[in-house]
Structure formats: C-alpha cells, structure tokens
mmCIF file of C-alpha atoms in Angstrom:
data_model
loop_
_atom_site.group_PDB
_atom_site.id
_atom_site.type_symbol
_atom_site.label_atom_id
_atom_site.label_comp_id
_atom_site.label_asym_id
_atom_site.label_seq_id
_atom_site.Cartn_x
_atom_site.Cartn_y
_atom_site.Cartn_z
ATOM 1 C CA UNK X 1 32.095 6.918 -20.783
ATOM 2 C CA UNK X 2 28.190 5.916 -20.435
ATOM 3 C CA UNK X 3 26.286 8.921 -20.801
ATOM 4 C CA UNK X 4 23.361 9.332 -18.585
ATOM 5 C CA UNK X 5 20.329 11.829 -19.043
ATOM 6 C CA UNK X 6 19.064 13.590 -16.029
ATOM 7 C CA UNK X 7 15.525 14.934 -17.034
ATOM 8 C CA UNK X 8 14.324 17.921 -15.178
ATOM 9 C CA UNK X 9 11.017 19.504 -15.426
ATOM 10 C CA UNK X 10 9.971 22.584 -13.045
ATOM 11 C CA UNK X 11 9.808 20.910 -10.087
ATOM 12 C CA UNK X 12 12.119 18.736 -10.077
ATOM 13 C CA UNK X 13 14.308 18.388 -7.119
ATOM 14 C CA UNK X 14 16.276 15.529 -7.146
ATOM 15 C CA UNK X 15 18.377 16.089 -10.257
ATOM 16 C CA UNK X 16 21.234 16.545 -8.857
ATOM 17 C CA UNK X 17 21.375 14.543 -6.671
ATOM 18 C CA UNK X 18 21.282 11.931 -9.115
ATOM 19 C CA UNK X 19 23.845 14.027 -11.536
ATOM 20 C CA UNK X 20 26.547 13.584 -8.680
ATOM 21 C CA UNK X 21 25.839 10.522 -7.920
ATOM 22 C CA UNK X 22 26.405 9.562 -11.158
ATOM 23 C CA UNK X 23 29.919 12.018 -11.635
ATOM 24 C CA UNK X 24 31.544 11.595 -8.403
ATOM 25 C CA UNK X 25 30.501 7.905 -7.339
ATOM 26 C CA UNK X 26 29.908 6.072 -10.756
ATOM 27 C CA UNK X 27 32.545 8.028 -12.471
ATOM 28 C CA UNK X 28 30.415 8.317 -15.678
ATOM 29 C CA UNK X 29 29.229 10.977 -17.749
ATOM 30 C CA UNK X 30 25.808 13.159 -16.332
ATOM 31 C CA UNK X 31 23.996 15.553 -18.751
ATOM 32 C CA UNK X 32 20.908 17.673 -16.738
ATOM 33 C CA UNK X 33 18.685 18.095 -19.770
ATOM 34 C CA UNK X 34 15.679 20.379 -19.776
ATOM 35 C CA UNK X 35 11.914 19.448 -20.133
ATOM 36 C CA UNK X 36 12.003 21.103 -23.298
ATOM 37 C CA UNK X 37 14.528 18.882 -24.828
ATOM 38 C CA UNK X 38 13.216 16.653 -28.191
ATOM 39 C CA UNK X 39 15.778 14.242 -28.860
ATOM 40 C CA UNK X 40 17.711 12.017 -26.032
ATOM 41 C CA UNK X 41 19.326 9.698 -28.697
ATOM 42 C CA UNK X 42 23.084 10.488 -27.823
ATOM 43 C CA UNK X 43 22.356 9.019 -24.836
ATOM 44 C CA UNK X 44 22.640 5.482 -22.951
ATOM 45 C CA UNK X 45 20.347 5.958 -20.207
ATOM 46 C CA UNK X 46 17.586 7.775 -19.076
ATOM 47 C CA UNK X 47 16.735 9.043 -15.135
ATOM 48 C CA UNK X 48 13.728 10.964 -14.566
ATOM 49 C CA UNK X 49 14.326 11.986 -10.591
ATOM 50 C CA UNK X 50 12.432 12.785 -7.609
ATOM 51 C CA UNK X 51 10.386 16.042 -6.993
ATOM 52 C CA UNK X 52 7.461 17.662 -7.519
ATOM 53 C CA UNK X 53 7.324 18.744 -11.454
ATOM 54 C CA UNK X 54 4.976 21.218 -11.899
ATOM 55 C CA UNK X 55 3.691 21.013 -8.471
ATOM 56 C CA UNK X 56 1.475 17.638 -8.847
ATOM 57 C CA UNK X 57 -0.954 19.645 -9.596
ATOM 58 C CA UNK X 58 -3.955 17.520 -10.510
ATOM 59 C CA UNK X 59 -2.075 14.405 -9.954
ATOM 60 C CA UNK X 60 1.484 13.545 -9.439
ATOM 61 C CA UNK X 61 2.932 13.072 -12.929
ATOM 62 C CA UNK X 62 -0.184 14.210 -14.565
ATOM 63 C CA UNK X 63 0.948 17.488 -16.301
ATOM 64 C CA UNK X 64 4.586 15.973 -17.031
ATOM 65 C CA UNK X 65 3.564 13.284 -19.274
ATOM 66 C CA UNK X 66 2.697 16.169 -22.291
ATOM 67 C CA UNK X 67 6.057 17.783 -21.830
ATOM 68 C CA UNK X 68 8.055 17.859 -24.983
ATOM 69 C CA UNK X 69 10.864 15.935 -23.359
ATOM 70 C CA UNK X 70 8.350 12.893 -22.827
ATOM 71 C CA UNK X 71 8.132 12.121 -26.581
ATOM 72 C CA UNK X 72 11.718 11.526 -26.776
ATOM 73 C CA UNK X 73 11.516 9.545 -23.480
ATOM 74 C CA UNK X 74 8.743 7.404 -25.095
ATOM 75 C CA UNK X 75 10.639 6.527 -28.440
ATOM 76 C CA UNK X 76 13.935 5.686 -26.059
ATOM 77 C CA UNK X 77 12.135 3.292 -24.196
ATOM 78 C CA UNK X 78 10.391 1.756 -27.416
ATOM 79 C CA UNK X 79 14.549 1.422 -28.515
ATOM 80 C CA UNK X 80 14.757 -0.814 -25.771
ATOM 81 C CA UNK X 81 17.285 1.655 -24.077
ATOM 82 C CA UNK X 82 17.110 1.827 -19.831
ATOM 83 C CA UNK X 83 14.673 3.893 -18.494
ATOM 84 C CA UNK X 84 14.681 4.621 -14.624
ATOM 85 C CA UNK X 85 11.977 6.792 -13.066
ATOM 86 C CA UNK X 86 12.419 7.521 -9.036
ATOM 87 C CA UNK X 87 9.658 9.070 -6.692
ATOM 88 C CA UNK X 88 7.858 10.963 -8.942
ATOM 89 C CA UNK X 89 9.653 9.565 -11.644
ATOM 90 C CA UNK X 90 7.808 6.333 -11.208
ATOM 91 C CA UNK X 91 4.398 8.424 -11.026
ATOM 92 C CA UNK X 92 5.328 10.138 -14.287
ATOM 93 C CA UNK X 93 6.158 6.967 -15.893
ATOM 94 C CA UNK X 94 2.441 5.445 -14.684
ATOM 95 C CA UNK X 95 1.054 8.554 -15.848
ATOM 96 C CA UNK X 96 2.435 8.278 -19.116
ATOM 97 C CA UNK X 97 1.687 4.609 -19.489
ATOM 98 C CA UNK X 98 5.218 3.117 -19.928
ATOM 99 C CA UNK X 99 4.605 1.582 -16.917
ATOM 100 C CA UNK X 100 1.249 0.018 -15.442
ATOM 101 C CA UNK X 101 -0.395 1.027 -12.432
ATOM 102 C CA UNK X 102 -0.723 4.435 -10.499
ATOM 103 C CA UNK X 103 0.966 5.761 -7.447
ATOM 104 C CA UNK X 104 -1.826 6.428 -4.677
ATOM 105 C CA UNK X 105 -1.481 8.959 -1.731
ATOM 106 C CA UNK X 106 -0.132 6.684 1.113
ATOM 107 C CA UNK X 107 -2.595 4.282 3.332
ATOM 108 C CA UNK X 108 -2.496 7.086 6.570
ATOM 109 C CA UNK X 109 -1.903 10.329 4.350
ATOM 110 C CA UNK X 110 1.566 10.984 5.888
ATOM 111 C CA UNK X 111 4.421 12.315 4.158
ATOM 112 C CA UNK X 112 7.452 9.236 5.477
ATOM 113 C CA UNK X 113 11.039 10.729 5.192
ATOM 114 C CA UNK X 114 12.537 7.290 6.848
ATOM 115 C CA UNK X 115 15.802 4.731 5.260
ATOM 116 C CA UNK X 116 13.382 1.781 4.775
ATOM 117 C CA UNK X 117 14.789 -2.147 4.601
ATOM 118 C CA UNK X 118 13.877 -3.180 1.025
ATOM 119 C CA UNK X 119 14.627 -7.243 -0.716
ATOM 120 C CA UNK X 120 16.132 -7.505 -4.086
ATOM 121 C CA UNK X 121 12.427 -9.079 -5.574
ATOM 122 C CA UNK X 122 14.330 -9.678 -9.113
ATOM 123 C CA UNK X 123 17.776 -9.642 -9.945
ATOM 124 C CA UNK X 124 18.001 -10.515 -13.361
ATOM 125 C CA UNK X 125 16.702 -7.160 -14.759
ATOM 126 C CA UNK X 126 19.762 -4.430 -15.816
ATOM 127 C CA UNK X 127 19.022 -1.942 -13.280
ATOM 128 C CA UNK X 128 19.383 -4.970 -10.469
ATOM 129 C CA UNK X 129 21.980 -7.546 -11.930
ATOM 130 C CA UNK X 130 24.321 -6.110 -9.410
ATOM 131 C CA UNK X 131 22.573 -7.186 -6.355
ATOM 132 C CA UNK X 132 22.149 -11.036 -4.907
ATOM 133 C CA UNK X 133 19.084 -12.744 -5.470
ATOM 134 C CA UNK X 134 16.473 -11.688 -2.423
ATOM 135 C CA UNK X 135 19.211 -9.291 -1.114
ATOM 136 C CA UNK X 136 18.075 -7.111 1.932
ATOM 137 C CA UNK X 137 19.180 -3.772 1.243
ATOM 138 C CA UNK X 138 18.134 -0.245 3.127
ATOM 139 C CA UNK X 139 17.045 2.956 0.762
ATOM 140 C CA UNK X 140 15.919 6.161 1.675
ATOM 141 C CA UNK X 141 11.973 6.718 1.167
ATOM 142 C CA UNK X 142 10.243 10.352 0.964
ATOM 143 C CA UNK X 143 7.025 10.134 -0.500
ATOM 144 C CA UNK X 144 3.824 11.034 0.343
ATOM 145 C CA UNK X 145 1.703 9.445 -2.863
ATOM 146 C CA UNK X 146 3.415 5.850 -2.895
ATOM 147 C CA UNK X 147 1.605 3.476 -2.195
ATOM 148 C CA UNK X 148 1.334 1.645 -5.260
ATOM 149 C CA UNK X 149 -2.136 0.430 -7.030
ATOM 150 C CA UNK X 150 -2.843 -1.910 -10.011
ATOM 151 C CA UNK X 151 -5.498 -4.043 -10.646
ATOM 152 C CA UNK X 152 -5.886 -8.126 -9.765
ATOM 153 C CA UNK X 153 -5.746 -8.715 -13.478
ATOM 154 C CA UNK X 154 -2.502 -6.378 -13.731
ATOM 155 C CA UNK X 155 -1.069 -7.708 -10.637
ATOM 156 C CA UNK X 156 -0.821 -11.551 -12.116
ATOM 157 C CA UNK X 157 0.743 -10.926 -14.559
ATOM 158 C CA UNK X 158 3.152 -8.880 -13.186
ATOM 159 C CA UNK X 159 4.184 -11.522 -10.851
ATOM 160 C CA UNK X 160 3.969 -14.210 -14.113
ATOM 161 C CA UNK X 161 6.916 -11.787 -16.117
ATOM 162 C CA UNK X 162 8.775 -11.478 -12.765
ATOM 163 C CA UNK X 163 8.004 -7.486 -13.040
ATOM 164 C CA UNK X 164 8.405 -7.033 -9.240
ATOM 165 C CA UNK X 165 11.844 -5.751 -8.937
ATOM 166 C CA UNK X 166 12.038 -4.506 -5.460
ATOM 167 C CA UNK X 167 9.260 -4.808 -1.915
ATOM 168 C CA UNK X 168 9.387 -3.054 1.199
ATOM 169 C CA UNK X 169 10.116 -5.504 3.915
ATOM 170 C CA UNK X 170 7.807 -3.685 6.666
ATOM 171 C CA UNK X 171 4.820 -2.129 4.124
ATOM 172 C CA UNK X 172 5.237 1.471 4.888
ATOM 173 C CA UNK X 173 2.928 2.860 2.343
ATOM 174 C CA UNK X 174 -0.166 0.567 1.730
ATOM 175 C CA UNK X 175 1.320 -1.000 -1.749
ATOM 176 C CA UNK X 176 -0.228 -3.524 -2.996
ATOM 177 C CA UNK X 177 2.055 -6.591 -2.708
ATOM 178 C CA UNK X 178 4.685 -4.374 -0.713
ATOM 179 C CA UNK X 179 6.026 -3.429 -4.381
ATOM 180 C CA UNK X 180 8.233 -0.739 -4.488
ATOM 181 C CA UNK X 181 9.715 -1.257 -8.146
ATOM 182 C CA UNK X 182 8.753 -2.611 -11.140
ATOM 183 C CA UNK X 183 9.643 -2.851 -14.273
ATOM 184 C CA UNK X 184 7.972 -2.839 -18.251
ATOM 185 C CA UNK X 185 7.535 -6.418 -19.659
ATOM 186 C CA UNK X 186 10.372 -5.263 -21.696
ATOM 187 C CA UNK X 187 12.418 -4.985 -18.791
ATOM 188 C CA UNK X 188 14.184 -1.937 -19.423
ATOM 189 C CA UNK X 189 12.000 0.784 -17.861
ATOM 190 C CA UNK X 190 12.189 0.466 -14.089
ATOM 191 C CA UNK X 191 9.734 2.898 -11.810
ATOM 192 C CA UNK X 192 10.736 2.796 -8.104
ATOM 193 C CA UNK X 193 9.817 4.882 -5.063
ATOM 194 C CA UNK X 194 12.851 4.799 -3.108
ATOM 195 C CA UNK X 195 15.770 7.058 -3.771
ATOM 196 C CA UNK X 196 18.869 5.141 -4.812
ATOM 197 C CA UNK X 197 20.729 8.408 -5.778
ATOM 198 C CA UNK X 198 20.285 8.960 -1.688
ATOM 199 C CA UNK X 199 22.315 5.798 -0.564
ATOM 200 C CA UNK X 200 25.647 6.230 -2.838
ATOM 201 C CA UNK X 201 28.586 7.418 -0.885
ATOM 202 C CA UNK X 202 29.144 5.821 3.266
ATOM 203 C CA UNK X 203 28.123 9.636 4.788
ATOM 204 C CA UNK X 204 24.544 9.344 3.320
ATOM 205 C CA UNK X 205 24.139 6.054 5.909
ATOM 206 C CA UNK X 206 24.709 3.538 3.294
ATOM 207 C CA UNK X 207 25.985 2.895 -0.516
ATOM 208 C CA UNK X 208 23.405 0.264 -1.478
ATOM 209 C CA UNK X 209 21.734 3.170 -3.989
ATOM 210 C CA UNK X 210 24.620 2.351 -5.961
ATOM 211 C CA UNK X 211 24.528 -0.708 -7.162
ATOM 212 C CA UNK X 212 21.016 0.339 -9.128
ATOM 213 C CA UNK X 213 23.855 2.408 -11.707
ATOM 214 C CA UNK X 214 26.640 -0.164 -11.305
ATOM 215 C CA UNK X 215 24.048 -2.448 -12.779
ATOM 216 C CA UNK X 216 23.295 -0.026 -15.624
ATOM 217 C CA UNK X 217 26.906 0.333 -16.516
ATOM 218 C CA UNK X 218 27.779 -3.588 -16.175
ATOM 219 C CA UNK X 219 24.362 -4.153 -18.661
ATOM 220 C CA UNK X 220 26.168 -1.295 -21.005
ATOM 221 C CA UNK X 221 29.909 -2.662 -20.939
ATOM 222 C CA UNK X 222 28.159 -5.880 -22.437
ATOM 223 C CA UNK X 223 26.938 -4.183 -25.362
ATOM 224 C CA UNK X 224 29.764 -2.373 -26.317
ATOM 225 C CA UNK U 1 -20.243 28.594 -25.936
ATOM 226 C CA UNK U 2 -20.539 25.959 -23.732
ATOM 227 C CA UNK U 3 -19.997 25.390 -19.579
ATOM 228 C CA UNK U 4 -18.895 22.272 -19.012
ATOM 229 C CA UNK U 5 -19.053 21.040 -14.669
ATOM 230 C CA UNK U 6 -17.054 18.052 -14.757
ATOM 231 C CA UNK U 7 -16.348 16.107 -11.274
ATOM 232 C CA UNK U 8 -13.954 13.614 -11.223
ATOM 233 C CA UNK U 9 -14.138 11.218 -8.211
ATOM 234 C CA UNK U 10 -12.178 8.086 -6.946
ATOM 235 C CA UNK U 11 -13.816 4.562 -8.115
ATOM 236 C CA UNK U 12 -15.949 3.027 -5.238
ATOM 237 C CA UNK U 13 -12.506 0.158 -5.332
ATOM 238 C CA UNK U 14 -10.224 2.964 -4.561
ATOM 239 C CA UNK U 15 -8.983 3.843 -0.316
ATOM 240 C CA UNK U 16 -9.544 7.383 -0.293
ATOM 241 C CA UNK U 17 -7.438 8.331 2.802
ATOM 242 C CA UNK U 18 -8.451 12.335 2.961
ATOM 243 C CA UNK U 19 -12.518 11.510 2.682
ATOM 244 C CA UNK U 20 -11.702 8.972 6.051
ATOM 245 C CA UNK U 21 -9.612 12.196 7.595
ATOM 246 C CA UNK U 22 -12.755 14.687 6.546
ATOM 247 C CA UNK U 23 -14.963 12.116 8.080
ATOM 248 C CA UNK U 24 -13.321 11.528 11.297
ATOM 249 C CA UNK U 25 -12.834 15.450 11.243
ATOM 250 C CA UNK U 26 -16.750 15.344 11.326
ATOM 251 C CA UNK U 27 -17.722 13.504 13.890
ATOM 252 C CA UNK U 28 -14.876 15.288 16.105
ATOM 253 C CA UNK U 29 -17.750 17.629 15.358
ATOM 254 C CA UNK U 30 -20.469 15.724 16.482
ATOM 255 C CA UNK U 31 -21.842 15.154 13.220
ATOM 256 C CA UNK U 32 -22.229 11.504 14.227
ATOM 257 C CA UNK U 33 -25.112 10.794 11.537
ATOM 258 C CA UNK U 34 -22.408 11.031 8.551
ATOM 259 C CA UNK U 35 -21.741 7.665 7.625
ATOM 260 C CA UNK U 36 -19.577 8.133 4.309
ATOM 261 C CA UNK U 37 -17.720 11.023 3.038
ATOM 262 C CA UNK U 38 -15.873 10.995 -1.036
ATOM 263 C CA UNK U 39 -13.650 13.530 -2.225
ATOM 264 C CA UNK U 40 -13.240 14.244 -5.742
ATOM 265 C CA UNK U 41 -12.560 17.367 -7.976
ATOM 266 C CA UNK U 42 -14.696 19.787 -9.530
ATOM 267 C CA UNK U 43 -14.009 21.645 -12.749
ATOM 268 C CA UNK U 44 -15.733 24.362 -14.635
ATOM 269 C CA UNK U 45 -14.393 24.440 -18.632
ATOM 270 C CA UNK U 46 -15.978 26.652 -20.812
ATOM 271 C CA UNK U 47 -15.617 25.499 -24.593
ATOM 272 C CA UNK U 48 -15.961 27.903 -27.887
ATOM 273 C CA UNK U 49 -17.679 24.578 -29.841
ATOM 274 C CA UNK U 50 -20.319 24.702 -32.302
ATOM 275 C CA UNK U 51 -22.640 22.419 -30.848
ATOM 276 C CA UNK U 52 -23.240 20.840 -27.552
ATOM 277 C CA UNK U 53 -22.231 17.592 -28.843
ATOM 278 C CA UNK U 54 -19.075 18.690 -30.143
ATOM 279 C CA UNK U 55 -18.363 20.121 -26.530
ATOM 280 C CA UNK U 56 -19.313 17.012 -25.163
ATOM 281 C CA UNK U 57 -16.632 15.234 -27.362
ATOM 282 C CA UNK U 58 -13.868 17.426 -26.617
ATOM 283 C CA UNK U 59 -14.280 17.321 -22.430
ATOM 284 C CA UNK U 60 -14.658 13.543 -22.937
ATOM 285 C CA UNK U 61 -11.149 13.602 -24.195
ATOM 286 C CA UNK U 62 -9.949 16.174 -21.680
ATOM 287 C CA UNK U 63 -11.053 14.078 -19.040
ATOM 288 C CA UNK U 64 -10.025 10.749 -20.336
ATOM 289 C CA UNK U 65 -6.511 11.989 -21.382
ATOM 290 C CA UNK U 66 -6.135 14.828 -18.937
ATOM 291 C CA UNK U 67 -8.498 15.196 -15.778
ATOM 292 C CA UNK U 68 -9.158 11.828 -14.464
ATOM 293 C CA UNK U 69 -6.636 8.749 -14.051
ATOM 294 C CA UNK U 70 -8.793 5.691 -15.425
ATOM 295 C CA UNK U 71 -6.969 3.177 -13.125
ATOM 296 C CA UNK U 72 -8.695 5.057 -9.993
ATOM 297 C CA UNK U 73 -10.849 7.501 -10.779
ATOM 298 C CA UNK U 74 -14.143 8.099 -12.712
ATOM 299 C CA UNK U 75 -15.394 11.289 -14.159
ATOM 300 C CA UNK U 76 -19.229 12.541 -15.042
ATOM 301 C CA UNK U 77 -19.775 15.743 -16.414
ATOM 302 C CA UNK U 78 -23.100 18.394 -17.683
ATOM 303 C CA UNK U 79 -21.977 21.044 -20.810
ATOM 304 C CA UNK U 80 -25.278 23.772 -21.041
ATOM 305 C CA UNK U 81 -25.138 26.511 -23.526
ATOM 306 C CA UNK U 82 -23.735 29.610 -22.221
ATOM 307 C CA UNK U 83 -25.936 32.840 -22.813
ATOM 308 C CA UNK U 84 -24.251 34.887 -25.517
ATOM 309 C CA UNK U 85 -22.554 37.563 -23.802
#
C-alpha cells in the first residue's frame, strides 16, 4: 500500500476529505497526522489540505510555516519525495518558500465556491502523468485569497522549467497567467488552488480530482 | 524596554482590492476629494532589549521572517525607549 500523510494544523478543514478520498476511491493507505508531528519519513507522500490553519491570521499560511510539522515537511521535499499543497496548502507552501510566489486576496474580494473548467498546462510532472496533454478538466474552487502573484523575473522562468502545471480556462481569480498550479523546479512539490479531493467519486459532479492521486500512485509503482 | 510601531503595507506593484472597496465606500460618502486609499497593518511590539539598536535588530527579523511577506508587502517601523515603569 502507498502511504499518504494528511497534515492537519488547527484549522484545517479539508483533511478528510482528502483522507477518504484517498481510502475509499484510491484504495491506499491515509494517515491524518497532527501539526505537532517531527518526522514524516515512513511515508510516500505528503498532502497539506484546504482550510483555514490557525485562522490566516496575518496572512494565509503565515503562522503554519513555524509549526513543528513543517520541518519534517521541508526535509521530505529536499528527499525529493511528492509534496501536494491544496487551497491553503499552496499558500502555506509559498509561505514557507518551497514554492515561489504568494497567494493574493482575489481581483474583486469575493469568496468563489464554483466547479471551474481548468487545462492540464503540464503533464509530465507525477502529480499530472495521468491526465492528456492540454486536457480540459472541471475542479471545484473555494477560495477567497487565490489569485496567484510572482514576479516578471519569477514568472519566466517558470514558464522556461515548464512549472505551470494547471490554468483556469475563464480567469476567475486575477492570477497572473491564469495559473492555478505549479510546481518546484524539482518537480515534486505541487501547490494548487483547486480541490481535487472534491471531484473523486461521480456524486461530487465529477471524478477528474482523481487522477491528481492516480498519478501519485502510478509515479510510486515505478519506484518500487 | 523598547515600543516598537511597525506598519506593514502592500508594495506600490501590488492590487490592493479592500483599499479600492474603502475608497469607493468613500465617495458613496461624498468624500469625492479622496483620490487614493492603502491598507496595511499596524503593530505595537514592545521588546525587553538592551539597547535601541538591539531592538531594532530583532523587529527587523520579526518583520522580515514573520510580519510582512517580501514578495508583496513592505514594512517601516520607529522603536523609542519605554519609560521605566
């Protein structure tokens, strides 16, 4: 079984979701693990989910970076192991640098709740292998501090590397370059806004969410 | 002891969505003259340090590590000497 590491910090509130997503519709093994935890290393994959850990105060992601479980998450990704960050998983990941960039409040200050038409930017990365080149898939958004921001300078060379891993087809957020996802140079930290966990089983309105973990575990049945 | 006022603001680069709101909000009011409105955030520390300058050094690092995000905001700050109480 691949074991997957659901990080939860107070706050949190999509944890799980994405711990049944990966149980009953992956079939694979789900730990929740607690923001106090120090070492991750039994485990093949990290997900830090969707929420509001300790209330964004300051800034989304800003307090969550210093919690003990973030070392751990740090030396993981510096393994090379996956790393996926959703919602305010992505801001946490900006926050604490493994990722570049910074999650702004959206363009018209609204909260969206909406499924939102996204492409496939990148499908040679292991948290996307799964999908067709440019494929047009639909993922529930719910955000209100989305809109993506990086510098020109940042920007390049994030299209150079072929870091863009998913866009929003209609720009619902103000992102620059309609990114929703991206990944580390690396290529195995991903940081995305929409919520894949959401879009797993046919009753949520669609199962595209899933192929984001089918792609983990086709990227792990390589290796061992 | 030592009061440190730090603000920390958005960069002039940065859309700052709630200062357009707050703006709009004013001249709902009639305020027409206001031509620009920035929000930012205002913090009062108060540091046990034995010198100003080693106050200064520690809010520096608060702010840069802590307080302000450097890919979108700036902060400025003023650390007096507190009156021993």
């Amino acid at each position: 079984m691949m074991k997957f590491a659901v990080v939860s910090f107070p706050g949190s509130n999509c944890d799980e979701d994405l711990y049944y997503a990966i149980t009953d519709d992956l079939h694979e093994d789900a730990t929740i693990v607690p923001h106090t935890a120090t070492d991750l290393t039994e485990f093949d994959v990290i997900l830090i989910p969707g929420g509001f850990s300790y209330g964004d105060y300051l800034r989304g992601g800003a307090i969550a970076k210093f919690a003990p479980v973030m070392s751990a998450v740090k030396a993981f990704a510096q393994a090379g192991k996956p790393v996926l960050g959703i919602c305010n998983g992505f801001q946490i990941l900006t926050e604490a640098g493994l990722l570049p960039g910074t999650l702004q409040h959206n363009r018209q200050m609204q909260f969206i709740c909406e499924p939102e038409p996204l492409l496939v930017a990148n499908n040679q990365t292991m948290f996307t292998a799964a999908f067709q080149d440019q494929q047009q898939i639909t993922l529930p958004i719910a955000h209100g501090e989305g809109n993506y921001y990086c510098d020109a300078a940042t920007l390049a060379k994030l299209r150079d590397r072929h870091q863009i891993a998913f866009t929003y087809q209609h720009n619902p957020n103000g992102s620059v370059s309609d990114i929703a996802g991206i990944t580390n140079e690396a290529g195995n930290v991903l940081g995305m806004m929409p919520h894949p966990e959401r879009a797993v089983e046919a009753i949520q309105g669609g199962t595209d969410g899933l192929l984001v973990f089918k792609s983990l575990l086709q990227a792990h049945l390589r290796t061992v | 002891m030592f009061l440190a006022q730090v603000h920390v603001t958005y960069k002039p680069s940065i859309l700052d969505p709630q200062a357009v709101a707050i703006k709009n909000a004013m001249h709902r009011l009639d305020f027409d003259q206001v031509t620009a409105v920035r929000q930012g955030k205002y913090f009062e520390i108060t540091v046990d340090a034995p010198t100003s300058d080693a106050a200064e050094t520690q809010i520096e690092a608060i702010c840069d590590q802590l307080l302000a995000n450097p890919n979108m905001e700036t902060y400025r700050y003023e650390v007096k000497e507190l009156a021993n109480q």
